[in-house]
Coordinates of C-alpha atoms and ligand atoms in Angstrom, one line a residue:
M48 CA -141.9 42.4 -49.1
H49 CA -143.1 45.3 -51.2
R50 CA -143.3 44.7 -54.9
L51 CA -141.0 47.6 -55.7
E52 CA -138.4 46.3 -53.2
E53 CA -138.4 42.9 -55.0
I54 CA -137.8 44.6 -58.3
W55 CA -134.9 46.7 -57.0
I56 CA -133.2 43.8 -55.3
T57 CA -133.6 41.6 -58.4
L58 CA -132.2 44.4 -60.6
S59 CA -129.2 45.1 -58.3
V60 CA -128.3 41.5 -57.7
G61 CA -128.7 40.9 -61.5
L62 CA -126.4 43.8 -62.3
L63 CA -123.7 42.5 -59.8
L64 CA -123.9 39.1 -61.5
V65 CA -123.5 40.6 -64.9
F66 CA -120.4 42.6 -63.8
M67 CA -118.8 39.6 -62.2
L68 CA -119.5 37.5 -65.3
I69 CA -117.8 40.3 -67.5
I70 CA -114.8 40.5 -65.2
G71 CA -114.5 36.7 -65.0
Y72 CA -114.7 36.4 -68.8
Q73 CA -112.0 39.1 -69.3
T74 CA -109.7 37.6 -66.7
F75 CA -110.0 33.9 -67.6
A76 CA -111.1 33.8 -71.2
L77 CA -109.3 36.9 -72.6
G78 CA -106.3 36.7 -70.2
M79 CA -106.6 40.3 -69.2
G80 CA -105.5 39.8 -65.5
P81 CA -102.8 42.1 -64.2
P82 CA -99.3 40.7 -65.0
S83 CA -98.0 41.4 -61.5
H84 CA -96.6 39.1 -58.8
K85 CA -94.9 36.9 -61.4
E86 CA -91.3 37.1 -60.1
T87 CA -90.3 37.6 -56.5
I88 CA -87.0 38.5 -54.9
D89 CA -85.7 38.6 -51.4
P90 CA -85.7 42.4 -50.7
Q91 CA -82.7 42.0 -48.3
E92 CA -80.6 40.3 -50.9
V93 CA -81.2 42.4 -54.0
D94 CA -77.5 43.3 -54.5
E95 CA -76.6 39.6 -54.4
T96 CA -79.4 38.3 -56.6
E97 CA -79.1 38.0 -60.4
P98 CA -79.5 40.1 -62.5
F99 CA -79.5 42.9 -59.9
D100 CA -75.9 42.1 -58.7
D101 CA -74.8 43.8 -62.0
P102 CA -77.2 46.6 -62.8
G103 CA -76.8 48.5 -66.0
V104 CA -77.7 48.7 -69.7
K105 CA -77.4 45.4 -71.6
E106 CA -77.8 44.8 -75.3
T107 CA -80.0 41.8 -75.8
G108 CA -80.6 41.8 -79.5
D109 CA -80.9 43.9 -82.6
N110 CA -81.6 47.3 -81.1
E111 CA -83.0 45.6 -78.0
Y112 CA -81.8 46.5 -74.6
E113 CA -82.5 45.4 -71.1
I114 CA -81.9 47.9 -68.3
V115 CA -81.5 46.2 -65.0
M116 CA -82.1 48.9 -62.4
T117 CA -82.2 48.9 -58.6
M118 CA -84.0 51.5 -56.6
Q119 CA -83.4 52.8 -53.2
A120 CA -84.1 55.9 -51.2
F121 CA -83.5 58.2 -53.1
Q122 CA -81.8 57.0 -56.3
F123 CA -82.0 54.9 -59.4
T124 CA -79.0 52.7 -60.2
P125 CA -77.8 53.2 -62.9
G126 CA -78.8 56.8 -63.5
D127 CA -78.4 59.0 -66.6
I128 CA -79.0 56.2 -69.1
E129 CA -78.3 56.5 -72.8
I130 CA -79.9 54.4 -75.6
P131 CA -80.3 54.8 -79.3
A132 CA -83.5 55.9 -80.9
G133 CA -85.9 53.1 -82.0
A134 CA -84.5 50.8 -79.3
E135 CA -86.9 48.4 -77.6
V136 CA -86.0 48.6 -73.9
T137 CA -87.1 46.2 -71.2
F138 CA -86.7 47.7 -67.7
T139 CA -86.2 45.1 -65.0
L140 CA -86.7 46.8 -61.7
A141 CA -86.3 45.9 -58.0
T142 CA -86.3 48.0 -54.9
K143 CA -83.8 47.6 -52.0
D144 CA -85.9 49.3 -49.4
V145 CA -89.4 50.7 -49.6
T146 CA -92.0 51.0 -52.4
H147 CA -90.9 53.4 -55.2
G148 CA -92.5 54.6 -58.3
F149 CA -91.1 54.3 -61.8
Q150 CA -92.5 56.9 -64.2
V151 CA -91.0 58.1 -67.5
A152 CA -92.4 61.4 -68.3
G153 CA -93.8 61.7 -71.8
T154 CA -94.4 57.9 -72.2
N155 CA -97.0 55.6 -70.7
I156 CA -94.4 53.9 -68.5
N157 CA -95.7 54.1 -65.0
A158 CA -95.1 51.3 -62.5
M159 CA -95.0 50.7 -58.8
V160 CA -91.9 48.8 -57.6
M161 CA -92.6 47.0 -54.4
P162 CA -90.1 45.2 -52.1
G163 CA -90.1 41.5 -52.8
H164 CA -91.3 41.8 -56.4
V165 CA -89.5 42.2 -59.7
Q166 CA -91.1 44.7 -62.0
K167 CA -90.7 44.5 -65.8
I168 CA -91.9 47.0 -68.4
T169 CA -91.1 47.1 -72.1
H170 CA -91.1 50.2 -74.2
T171 CA -89.9 51.3 -77.6
F172 CA -88.3 54.8 -77.7
D173 CA -88.9 56.0 -81.2
E174 CA -88.1 59.7 -80.8
P175 CA -84.8 61.1 -79.7
G176 CA -84.9 63.3 -76.6
E177 CA -84.3 63.4 -73.0
F178 CA -86.8 61.8 -70.7
L179 CA -87.2 62.4 -67.1
I180 CA -87.5 59.3 -64.9
L181 CA -89.1 60.0 -61.6
C182 CA -90.3 58.3 -58.5
N183 CA -94.0 58.9 -58.0
E184 CA -94.6 56.9 -54.8
Y185 CA -93.8 58.8 -51.6
C186 CA -90.7 57.0 -50.2
G187 CA -89.3 59.3 -47.6
I188 CA -87.9 62.7 -46.9
G189 CA -85.9 62.9 -50.2
H190 CA -88.7 61.6 -52.4
Q191 CA -89.0 64.8 -54.5
M192 CA -85.3 64.6 -55.4
M193 CA -85.5 61.0 -56.6
S194 CA -85.1 61.3 -60.4
T195 CA -82.8 60.6 -63.2
T196 CA -82.9 60.8 -67.0
I197 CA -82.9 58.5 -70.0
T198 CA -81.4 60.1 -73.1
V199 CA -82.5 58.7 -76.5
T200 CA -79.9 59.7 -79.2
Ligands
LIG575 CU1 -88.6 56.8 -54.3 CU2 -90.4 58.4 -54.0

């Protein structure tokens, strides 16, 4: 083998090993793995499965709320949510049909809600205002109409 070829192969394999070591260190030592696939749900039985049998806004503590929400083509249940400013809100989400997106414009909430998986996101709404919740995963013919609002008062 040519000398230069040996050098390049050594360099590229070395780089790959370094990257894999960094990712391994972040995942296992620092616990930076994605928090997905933690909770599963039978996508056919969302309406019968707790807590999705009773979707809505629930006060769980001092200015802490859980919003249990189901998604289906092409709506969010419940819609038009109201919460007080400064509230720490945990969204617990499940879809009844296909994959939907859950994005709250003006915040960094942006999640994919896949059939069979329960998605959870926590966010503190400090500023009053009206936030648009929209689906950002193409889910069918009415996808662009799939939105609702969360009003922080
Ligand atoms: Cu739901 Cu797009």
